[in-house]
Coordinates of C-alpha atoms in Angstrom, one line a residue:
M34 CA 77.5 -96.1 125.8
P35 CA 80.3 -98.4 126.0
P36 CA 82.3 -97.4 129.1
K37 CA 85.2 -95.5 128.1
R38 CA 88.1 -98.2 129.0
S39 CA 86.0 -100.6 126.3
I40 CA 86.5 -97.5 123.6
G41 CA 90.3 -97.4 125.0
A42 CA 91.1 -101.3 124.6
A43 CA 89.8 -101.2 121.1
G44 CA 91.5 -98.7 120.1
S45 CA 95.1 -100.1 121.3
R46 CA 93.8 -103.5 119.9
G47 CA 93.5 -101.6 116.7
M48 CA 97.0 -100.2 116.9
S49 CA 98.9 -103.3 117.7
S50 CA 97.4 -105.0 114.2
R51 CA 97.9 -101.9 112.0
T52 CA 101.0 -100.3 110.2
G53 CA 102.1 -97.2 111.4
S54 CA 100.1 -94.4 109.3
S55 CA 97.3 -96.4 110.9
R56 CA 98.6 -96.1 114.3
G57 CA 98.6 -92.3 113.7
R58 CA 94.8 -91.9 112.5
S59 CA 94.0 -94.1 115.6
S60 CA 96.2 -91.4 118.2
R61 CA 93.9 -89.2 116.0
Q62 CA 90.5 -90.2 116.8
E63 CA 91.6 -89.5 120.3
P64 CA 91.1 -85.8 120.9
R65 CA 87.8 -85.6 118.4
T66 CA 86.2 -87.9 122.1
A67 CA 88.5 -85.9 124.7
K68 CA 86.3 -82.8 123.0
R69 CA 83.3 -84.2 123.1
P70 CA 81.3 -83.5 126.3
R71 CA 82.1 -80.0 125.2
Q72 CA 80.5 -80.2 122.3
Q73 CA 77.5 -81.3 123.5
A74 CA 77.6 -78.8 126.0
Q75 CA 77.2 -76.1 123.1
S76 CA 74.6 -78.7 121.1
A77 CA 72.8 -78.0 123.9
L78 CA 72.9 -74.3 124.2
A79 CA 72.4 -74.6 120.1
W80 CA 69.1 -76.3 120.4
G81 CA 67.7 -73.5 123.6
D82 CA 69.2 -74.9 126.9
D83 CA 68.7 -72.2 129.4
D84 CA 71.4 -73.2 131.4
P85 CA 75.5 -73.3 130.3
D86 CA 76.5 -76.1 133.0
A87 CA 73.6 -78.7 131.6
G88 CA 75.9 -80.1 129.4
D89 CA 78.5 -80.1 131.9
S90 CA 76.0 -81.8 134.7
D91 CA 74.6 -84.4 132.4
S92 CA 78.2 -85.8 131.4
E93 CA 78.7 -86.8 135.0
D94 CA 76.2 -89.0 134.3
G95 CA 76.8 -92.6 134.1
D96 CA 75.9 -92.9 130.9
G97 CA 78.0 -90.7 129.7
G98 CA 76.3 -87.7 128.0
G99 CA 73.1 -87.5 129.4
G100 CA 70.4 -85.0 127.5
A101 CA 73.1 -82.9 125.3
G102 CA 74.4 -86.1 123.6
A103 CA 71.1 -86.9 123.2
A104 CA 70.3 -84.2 121.3
L105 CA 73.1 -84.3 119.4
S106 CA 72.4 -87.9 118.8
K107 CA 69.2 -86.8 117.7
E108 CA 70.4 -84.3 115.5
R109 CA 72.5 -86.3 113.2
K110 CA 69.5 -89.3 113.3
E111 CA 67.9 -86.3 111.2
V112 CA 70.1 -85.3 109.0
E113 CA 71.6 -89.1 108.3
E114 CA 67.4 -89.7 107.4
A115 CA 67.0 -86.7 105.6
K116 CA 70.1 -87.4 103.6
E117 CA 68.7 -90.9 102.7
Q118 CA 65.7 -89.6 101.7
A119 CA 67.1 -87.4 99.4
E120 CA 69.4 -90.0 97.8
A121 CA 66.2 -92.3 97.7
E122 CA 64.3 -90.0 95.5
A123 CA 67.2 -89.5 93.7
R124 CA 67.6 -92.6 92.2
E125 CA 63.5 -93.0 92.4
T126 CA 62.0 -93.1 88.9
A127 CA 59.4 -91.0 87.6
E128 CA 56.6 -94.0 88.1
E129 CA 57.4 -94.7 91.8
K130 CA 57.5 -91.1 92.6
R131 CA 53.5 -91.2 91.1
L132 CA 53.0 -93.9 94.0
R133 CA 54.6 -92.5 96.6
L134 CA 52.9 -88.5 96.1
A135 CA 49.9 -90.9 95.6
R136 CA 50.7 -92.4 98.6
D137 CA 51.1 -89.3 100.5
V138 CA 48.1 -87.9 99.5
L139 CA 45.4 -91.1 100.4
M140 CA 47.5 -91.0 103.9
K141 CA 46.2 -86.8 104.0
L142 CA 43.4 -88.1 102.7
D143 CA 42.8 -90.3 105.4
A144 CA 44.2 -88.5 108.5
E145 CA 41.8 -85.8 107.2
Q146 CA 38.7 -87.7 107.9
R147 CA 39.7 -89.5 110.9
E148 CA 40.0 -86.3 112.3
N149 CA 36.3 -85.4 110.9
R150 CA 34.8 -87.8 112.5
E151 CA 36.4 -86.9 116.0
E152 CA 35.1 -84.3 115.2
G153 CA 31.4 -85.2 114.3
T154 CA 31.0 -84.3 111.3
D155 CA 30.6 -87.9 109.2
E156 CA 28.5 -89.5 112.5
E157 CA 25.8 -90.1 109.9
D158 CA 27.7 -91.6 107.0
D159 CA 29.7 -94.9 108.2
D160 CA 30.9 -94.8 104.8
A161 CA 32.1 -91.7 104.0
P162 CA 35.8 -92.3 104.4
G163 CA 35.7 -94.7 102.3
D164 CA 33.1 -92.5 99.4
Y165 CA 34.9 -89.3 99.9
I166 CA 38.6 -91.3 98.9
G167 CA 37.1 -93.6 95.9
D168 CA 35.3 -90.4 94.7
R169 CA 38.7 -88.3 94.8
L170 CA 40.4 -91.0 92.5
A171 CA 37.6 -91.8 90.3
H172 CA 37.9 -87.8 89.8
A173 CA 41.3 -88.2 89.4
R174 CA 41.3 -90.7 87.2
L175 CA 38.8 -89.2 84.9
E176 CA 40.5 -85.9 84.3
A177 CA 43.8 -88.0 83.5
T178 CA 41.8 -90.3 80.9
G179 CA 40.3 -87.1 79.5
Q180 CA 36.8 -87.7 80.6
L181 CA 36.1 -85.8 83.0
Y182 CA 33.5 -83.4 81.6
R183 CA 32.9 -79.9 82.7
E184 CA 29.6 -77.6 82.1
V185 CA 31.8 -74.6 82.3
A186 CA 29.5 -72.4 80.0
K187 CA 26.4 -73.4 81.5
G188 CA 28.0 -71.4 84.4
L189 CA 28.1 -68.4 82.3
Q190 CA 24.5 -67.9 81.3
G191 CA 23.2 -64.4 82.7
Q192 CA 26.3 -63.5 84.0
Q193 CA 28.0 -60.2 83.1
I194 CA 31.9 -59.6 82.2
S195 CA 32.6 -55.8 82.6
P196 CA 35.3 -54.5 80.7
T197 CA 37.1 -52.5 82.9
A198 CA 37.9 -56.2 84.7
V199 CA 39.7 -57.2 81.2
R200 CA 44.1 -56.2 81.8
H201 CA 45.6 -55.1 78.7
M202 CA 49.2 -55.7 78.4
R203 CA 51.3 -54.2 75.6
G204 CA 54.4 -54.6 74.4
H205 CA 54.4 -55.5 70.7
K206 CA 55.4 -53.1 67.8
L207 CA 53.1 -54.6 65.6
S208 CA 49.5 -57.0 65.6
P209 CA 50.3 -59.8 67.3
T210 CA 49.1 -62.9 65.6
C211 CA 49.2 -65.5 68.3
V212 CA 49.1 -66.8 72.1
V213 CA 49.3 -69.5 74.2
L214 CA 49.0 -70.5 77.9
S215 CA 51.4 -73.0 79.8
P216 CA 50.0 -75.9 81.4
D217 CA 49.5 -73.8 84.8
D218 CA 48.1 -71.0 83.3
T219 CA 50.5 -69.1 85.0
T220 CA 52.5 -67.8 82.1
A221 CA 51.4 -66.6 79.0
F222 CA 53.7 -66.3 75.6
S223 CA 52.5 -64.2 72.4
G224 CA 53.7 -64.2 68.8
S225 CA 53.3 -61.2 66.6
K226 CA 54.0 -59.5 63.1
D227 CA 57.5 -57.7 64.7
N228 CA 58.9 -61.2 64.6
S229 CA 59.0 -61.5 68.5
I230 CA 57.9 -63.2 71.1
I231 CA 56.7 -62.6 74.6
R232 CA 56.2 -63.6 77.6
W233 CA 53.9 -63.0 80.5
D234 CA 53.2 -63.2 83.7
V235 CA 49.6 -63.5 83.7
E236 CA 48.6 -63.1 87.6
T237 CA 50.8 -59.7 87.3
G238 CA 50.2 -58.4 83.7
K239 CA 53.7 -57.9 83.3
R240 CA 56.6 -58.8 80.9
V241 CA 58.7 -61.1 81.7
T242 CA 61.1 -61.2 79.0
M243 CA 61.0 -60.8 75.2
L244 CA 62.7 -63.9 73.4
P245 CA 65.9 -63.6 71.6
H246 CA 64.3 -61.9 68.0
W247 CA 65.8 -60.8 64.5
R248 CA 65.8 -57.3 64.0
K249 CA 68.2 -55.4 61.1
L250 CA 71.3 -54.3 61.5
P251 CA 72.8 -51.1 60.6
G252 CA 74.8 -52.0 57.4
G253 CA 72.7 -54.5 56.4
K254 CA 74.2 -57.1 58.8
V255 CA 72.6 -60.5 60.1
P256 CA 72.6 -61.2 63.2
S257 CA 73.7 -64.3 64.6
V258 CA 70.5 -64.6 67.1
K259 CA 69.2 -67.4 66.8
A260 CA 65.1 -66.4 66.4
H261 CA 62.7 -66.2 63.2
S262 CA 63.5 -63.7 60.8
K263 CA 60.0 -63.1 60.0
E264 CA 56.6 -63.1 60.9
V265 CA 56.0 -65.2 64.3
L266 CA 52.5 -66.6 63.2
T267 CA 51.6 -70.0 65.4
L268 CA 52.8 -71.0 69.0
A269 CA 52.3 -74.3 70.7
V270 CA 53.2 -75.1 74.4
S271 CA 54.4 -79.2 75.2
G272 CA 51.8 -80.4 78.1
D273 CA 54.8 -80.8 80.5
G274 CA 55.5 -77.1 80.3
R275 CA 59.0 -78.0 79.2
Y276 CA 59.3 -76.2 75.5
L277 CA 58.0 -74.3 73.4
A278 CA 57.5 -74.3 69.9
S279 CA 57.1 -71.4 67.3
G280 CA 56.6 -71.4 63.2
G281 CA 56.1 -68.9 60.8
R282 CA 56.6 -67.0 57.6
D283 CA 61.1 -68.0 57.7
R284 CA 59.2 -71.7 57.5
L285 CA 61.2 -72.7 60.4
I286 CA 59.9 -74.3 63.5
N287 CA 61.5 -73.0 66.9
V288 CA 61.8 -75.2 69.8
W289 CA 62.5 -73.0 72.6
D290 CA 63.5 -74.1 76.8
C291 CA 61.0 -72.2 78.4
R292 CA 63.6 -72.7 81.3
T293 CA 66.2 -70.8 79.5
D294 CA 64.8 -69.0 76.8
T295 CA 67.1 -70.4 74.4
V296 CA 65.8 -72.1 71.0
V297 CA 67.4 -75.6 71.7
E298 CA 66.8 -76.7 68.3
T299 CA 65.6 -76.1 64.7
F300 CA 63.2 -78.3 62.3
R301 CA 63.5 -77.3 59.3
G302 CA 61.4 -79.0 56.0
H303 CA 58.2 -77.0 55.2
Q304 CA 58.5 -75.2 51.8
D305 CA 56.5 -72.5 52.9
T306 CA 54.6 -70.5 55.6
V307 CA 54.8 -72.4 59.0
S308 CA 50.7 -71.5 60.0
S309 CA 49.9 -73.7 62.9
L310 CA 51.2 -75.8 65.6
A311 CA 49.9 -78.3 67.8
F312 CA 51.3 -80.4 70.7
R313 CA 49.5 -84.1 71.5
A314 CA 48.1 -83.7 75.2
N315 CA 50.6 -85.6 77.4
S316 CA 53.6 -86.0 74.7
L317 CA 56.4 -84.6 73.1
A318 CA 54.5 -85.5 69.8
L319 CA 54.3 -81.8 67.4
F320 CA 52.2 -81.8 64.3
S321 CA 52.7 -78.5 62.6
G322 CA 50.4 -77.3 58.6
S323 CA 52.2 -75.0 56.5
H324 CA 51.3 -73.3 53.4
D325 CA 53.1 -75.6 51.2
R326 CA 49.7 -77.8 52.2
C327 CA 51.7 -80.7 54.1
V328 CA 51.4 -81.9 57.9
K329 CA 54.4 -82.6 59.1
H330 CA 54.8 -84.9 62.3
W331 CA 57.9 -84.5 65.0
D332 CA 59.3 -85.8 68.0
L333 CA 60.7 -83.8 70.4
N334 CA 61.7 -86.7 72.7
E335 CA 64.5 -87.4 69.7
M336 CA 64.4 -83.7 68.7
G337 CA 63.7 -85.0 64.6
Y338 CA 61.0 -85.5 61.9
V339 CA 59.2 -88.5 62.0
E340 CA 56.7 -88.2 58.7
T341 CA 55.1 -86.3 56.4
M342 CA 50.8 -86.2 55.8
F343 CA 49.7 -85.4 52.2
G344 CA 46.0 -84.3 51.7
H345 CA 44.9 -81.0 51.8
Q346 CA 45.1 -79.0 48.1
S347 CA 45.2 -75.7 49.3
E348 CA 47.3 -74.0 52.4
I349 CA 46.4 -75.4 55.6
N350 CA 45.8 -72.3 58.1
A351 CA 44.6 -73.8 61.3
I352 CA 45.9 -77.6 63.2
D353 CA 44.6 -78.5 66.6
S354 CA 44.7 -82.1 68.6
W355 CA 44.2 -83.8 72.1
R356 CA 45.2 -87.2 73.5
K357 CA 44.8 -90.0 71.0
E358 CA 47.6 -90.1 67.9
R359 CA 44.8 -87.9 65.6
L360 CA 44.6 -84.3 64.8
V361 CA 42.2 -81.7 63.1
T362 CA 43.1 -79.2 60.3
G363 CA 41.3 -76.4 57.9
G364 CA 42.4 -75.0 54.7
R365 CA 41.8 -72.7 52.2
D366 CA 40.9 -75.8 50.0
R367 CA 37.9 -75.1 51.8
T368 CA 37.8 -78.5 53.6
V369 CA 38.3 -80.1 57.3
R370 CA 40.7 -83.0 57.7
L371 CA 40.6 -85.6 60.9
W372 CA 43.9 -87.5 60.4
K373 CA 44.6 -90.8 61.8
V374 CA 47.9 -90.9 62.5
L375 CA 48.4 -95.2 63.0
E376 CA 46.1 -95.6 60.7
D377 CA 48.1 -93.5 57.9
S378 CA 44.2 -92.0 56.5
H379 CA 42.1 -89.5 57.1
L380 CA 38.7 -88.2 56.8
V381 CA 37.3 -85.2 54.8
F382 CA 34.4 -82.8 55.6
R383 CA 33.1 -80.3 53.8
P384 CA 31.4 -77.2 55.1
V385 CA 28.4 -76.3 54.2
G386 CA 28.8 -72.9 53.0
G387 CA 32.1 -72.9 51.6
G388 CA 35.1 -70.3 52.3
S389 CA 38.6 -71.0 54.0
I390 CA 39.0 -72.6 57.5
D391 CA 41.5 -70.8 59.6
C392 CA 41.0 -71.6 62.9
V393 CA 40.1 -75.2 64.0
R394 CA 39.8 -76.9 68.0
M395 CA 39.0 -80.2 69.7
L396 CA 36.1 -80.1 72.3
N397 CA 37.3 -83.5 73.0
E398 CA 37.6 -86.6 70.5
D399 CA 34.8 -86.9 69.3
W400 CA 33.7 -83.4 68.9
F401 CA 35.3 -79.9 67.3
T402 CA 34.6 -76.4 66.1
T403 CA 35.8 -74.3 62.9
G404 CA 35.7 -71.1 62.1
G405 CA 36.9 -69.1 59.1
E406 CA 36.1 -66.8 56.1
D407 CA 32.8 -67.2 55.8
G408 CA 31.7 -65.9 59.2
S409 CA 29.7 -69.2 59.9
L410 CA 30.8 -70.8 63.7
A411 CA 30.1 -75.1 63.2
L412 CA 30.1 -78.0 66.3
W413 CA 31.2 -81.2 64.1
F414 CA 30.9 -84.3 65.2
A415 CA 33.6 -86.8 64.2
M416 CA 31.8 -89.3 62.8
K417 CA 29.3 -87.4 60.5
K418 CA 29.9 -85.6 57.1
K419 CA 28.1 -82.6 57.7
P420 CA 28.2 -80.2 60.9
A421 CA 26.1 -80.9 63.9
M422 CA 25.7 -77.4 64.1
L423 CA 26.0 -74.4 61.9
V424 CA 25.8 -70.7 63.0
P425 CA 25.7 -68.4 59.9
A426 CA 27.3 -65.2 60.2
A427 CA 28.5 -65.7 64.0
H428 CA 29.5 -62.3 64.4
G429 CA 27.7 -60.2 62.5
Y430 CA 28.2 -58.5 59.2
S431 CA 30.0 -55.4 58.3
A432 CA 28.9 -52.4 56.7
V433 CA 28.8 -53.6 53.2
G434 CA 26.9 -56.9 54.5
I435 CA 29.6 -59.7 53.6
P436 CA 29.7 -61.7 57.1
R437 CA 32.5 -61.1 59.4
W438 CA 35.4 -64.0 59.0
I439 CA 36.3 -65.6 62.4
S440 CA 40.0 -65.1 63.0
A441 CA 39.8 -67.0 66.5
I442 CA 37.9 -70.0 67.8
G443 CA 39.3 -71.1 71.5
C444 CA 38.3 -73.5 73.7
L445 CA 38.5 -75.2 76.7
K446 CA 39.2 -79.1 76.2
Q447 CA 36.2 -81.9 77.9
S448 CA 34.4 -78.7 78.5
D449 CA 30.9 -76.3 76.6
L450 CA 33.0 -74.0 76.3
V451 CA 34.0 -71.9 73.2
V452 CA 34.9 -68.7 72.4
S453 CA 35.1 -67.0 68.9
G454 CA 36.8 -63.4 68.0
S455 CA 36.3 -61.4 64.9
N456 CA 36.8 -57.7 64.4
D457 CA 33.6 -56.9 65.3
G458 CA 34.9 -55.2 68.7
S459 CA 34.0 -58.5 70.8
V460 CA 35.2 -61.7 71.6
R461 CA 31.8 -64.3 72.0
L462 CA 31.2 -67.1 74.2
W463 CA 29.2 -70.5 73.4
R464 CA 27.6 -73.1 74.8
A465 CA 28.5 -76.5 72.8
D466 CA 26.1 -78.6 73.7
V467 CA 26.7 -82.1 72.1
E468 CA 23.7 -83.6 73.8
A469 CA 21.4 -81.5 71.8
R470 CA 24.1 -80.4 69.2
S471 CA 22.9 -76.8 69.9
L472 CA 25.7 -73.6 69.7
E473 CA 24.0 -70.9 72.0
Q474 CA 25.7 -67.7 72.6
V475 CA 26.0 -67.1 76.6
A476 CA 28.3 -64.1 76.8
S477 CA 30.4 -61.9 75.0
V478 CA 33.4 -59.5 75.9
P479 CA 33.9 -55.8 74.0
L480 CA 37.4 -55.8 72.7
E481 CA 38.5 -53.7 69.9
G482 CA 40.4 -54.8 67.1
F483 CA 41.0 -58.0 65.1
V484 CA 41.1 -61.1 67.1
N485 CA 43.7 -63.0 66.0
G486 CA 44.4 -65.5 68.9
L487 CA 42.6 -66.9 71.8
A488 CA 43.4 -69.2 74.7
V489 CA 40.9 -70.9 78.0
S490 CA 42.7 -71.6 81.1
S491 CA 42.4 -74.9 82.1
T492 CA 40.7 -73.7 85.5
G493 CA 37.7 -72.2 83.4
K494 CA 38.9 -68.7 85.4
F495 CA 40.2 -66.3 82.6
L496 CA 40.6 -66.8 78.7
V497 CA 43.7 -64.5 76.8
A498 CA 43.1 -62.8 73.5
A499 CA 46.1 -61.7 71.2
V500 CA 44.1 -58.0 69.7
G501 CA 45.5 -56.7 66.8
Q502 CA 45.1 -53.6 64.4
E503 CA 45.4 -56.2 61.4
H504 CA 44.1 -60.1 60.6
R505 CA 47.0 -61.7 61.4
L506 CA 47.4 -63.8 58.1
G507 CA 47.0 -60.3 55.8
R508 CA 46.6 -56.6 55.6
W509 CA 43.2 -56.9 54.2
E510 CA 42.4 -54.1 56.6
H511 CA 43.5 -51.8 58.9
Q512 CA 41.9 -50.7 62.7
K513 CA 43.5 -47.3 63.5
K514 CA 41.4 -47.2 66.6
A515 CA 42.5 -50.4 67.8
R516 CA 45.3 -51.5 70.0
N517 CA 48.2 -53.9 69.4
E518 CA 48.2 -56.0 72.7
I519 CA 47.3 -59.1 74.5
C520 CA 44.0 -59.0 76.8
V521 CA 43.5 -61.0 79.9
V522 CA 39.5 -61.6 80.3
P523 CA 38.4 -62.9 83.7
L524 CA 35.3 -65.0 83.6
P525 CA 32.6 -65.5 86.6
S526 CA 33.1 -67.6 89.9
G527 CA 29.9 -69.7 88.1
A528 CA 32.5 -70.5 85.2
E529 CA 34.3 -72.6 87.9
D530 CA 31.4 -75.3 88.2
E531 CA 32.6 -79.0 87.0
V532 CA 30.5 -82.0 86.5
A533 CA 32.9 -85.1 86.6
V534 CA 31.2 -87.4 84.1
A535 CA 32.8 -90.0 81.9
M536 CA 32.3 -88.7 78.6
D537 CA 30.1 -91.4 76.5
T538 CA 32.3 -93.0 74.3
E539 CA 30.1 -95.9 73.4
S540 CA 27.9 -93.7 71.7
A541 CA 30.8 -92.7 68.8
E542 CA 31.1 -97.0 68.6
E543 CA 27.4 -97.0 67.9
D544 CA 27.7 -94.4 65.3
Q545 CA 30.4 -95.7 63.4
G546 CA 28.0 -97.2 61.0
D547 CA 26.9 -93.8 60.1
I548 CA 29.9 -92.6 59.4
D549 CA 30.0 -90.7 55.7
G550 CA 32.9 -88.6 55.5
E551 CA 35.0 -89.2 52.7
E552 CA 38.1 -91.2 53.7
A553 CA 41.4 -91.0 51.8
G554 CA 44.6 -93.1 52.8

């Protein structure tokens, strides 16, 4: 620190060259300089100095501040560095943030490997650090590109799922019709025939909030709240977890901000019931299917309409999408259609048994499953007209000998796990082996009532089911013993095993010449 007289001299020169107001400001700086030793002493006490006089004794040294001054300087430097870091993080783009976080992860992994080497855990393998980091990066790349294949259902083989482990969450007055999970698996959203949407905490099993919904008021008054005025039939959550889309019999699509639980946009355009919704992964592209036989494409970045796709000859009841700009739909015209959005065309698949197709789910870009009115569960390959595997009467037969209607299908993307529901009193878990082209039941969970919606967590640790007294699309049958509830079913630990395998995309290209599905422009 320079001698005090040099500071005074600089101050004198400054006063001689400035206006009177400037001299006033310069003179006000001197009292702060005079009080600095006391502030340094107080700072020293704040940092845990046991001796109250330590700051005074240090201030007599030739450096003009001693330990207290160094502590104060260090504190100020840390505050300034924290501010600069916060400002830099605020200015950085999303890509820069990803790169920064990736560097932090690599540094952390490198530090862990150095620590392991010091402890002698990696003495036998000199290449272990590089291999470990490389494996983690390869694993992350496969997961990010949708090529990480997980053998979840294989680990469920022979496992028992206890009915007492199922958590029951009640809040809807009428039958729940749909259920979805947030990307982080902490929150579930359910829709119901009572026009309501409920947010649930999956871990605690408690209702967080009931989103604003339409209710009849005395005297025939119409409520001013933005909400569905009729049954909610479908829900979808965006990949970033920010938006929830809902549709129902009022022909509207409401877009909710999950942070505020308010409607930020309402899409109008469908001429009949909105029966199905799906977001494309890692985007804000939303697709809707309706009983007006149309598929509509919406963009939540611009909060607007994009296009309408035609093809179905009757009501559309189910829709699903994955990473590519394509989607799968099923309807009452007894067809399954694979839409290629960019090419403005689609493929038509006609199931063998016939009957309405009421649920579809994509396992990956080339494989999907369907279920419907005829009770059959089918596994499809996108390049083949006929199903690769068909399980007739997957949920058995009713008392009058009719196959039970498959009312819901769920799956874990990029895995072999498929779940299906009906009104036979159980949810069935299947292993979809795309290599062997087979569907094998591996487990079941007792659930009384109509299973109207199924969602599997991204970790494969649990599934969520919407169970009600009635089918989601009608009131053909009423089960009085059933309860209107949302059920959380934990899956055995064996289901968490995963295998990092790049999906064989070349097989689809090799079979390109074998495609015999009907193509419509």
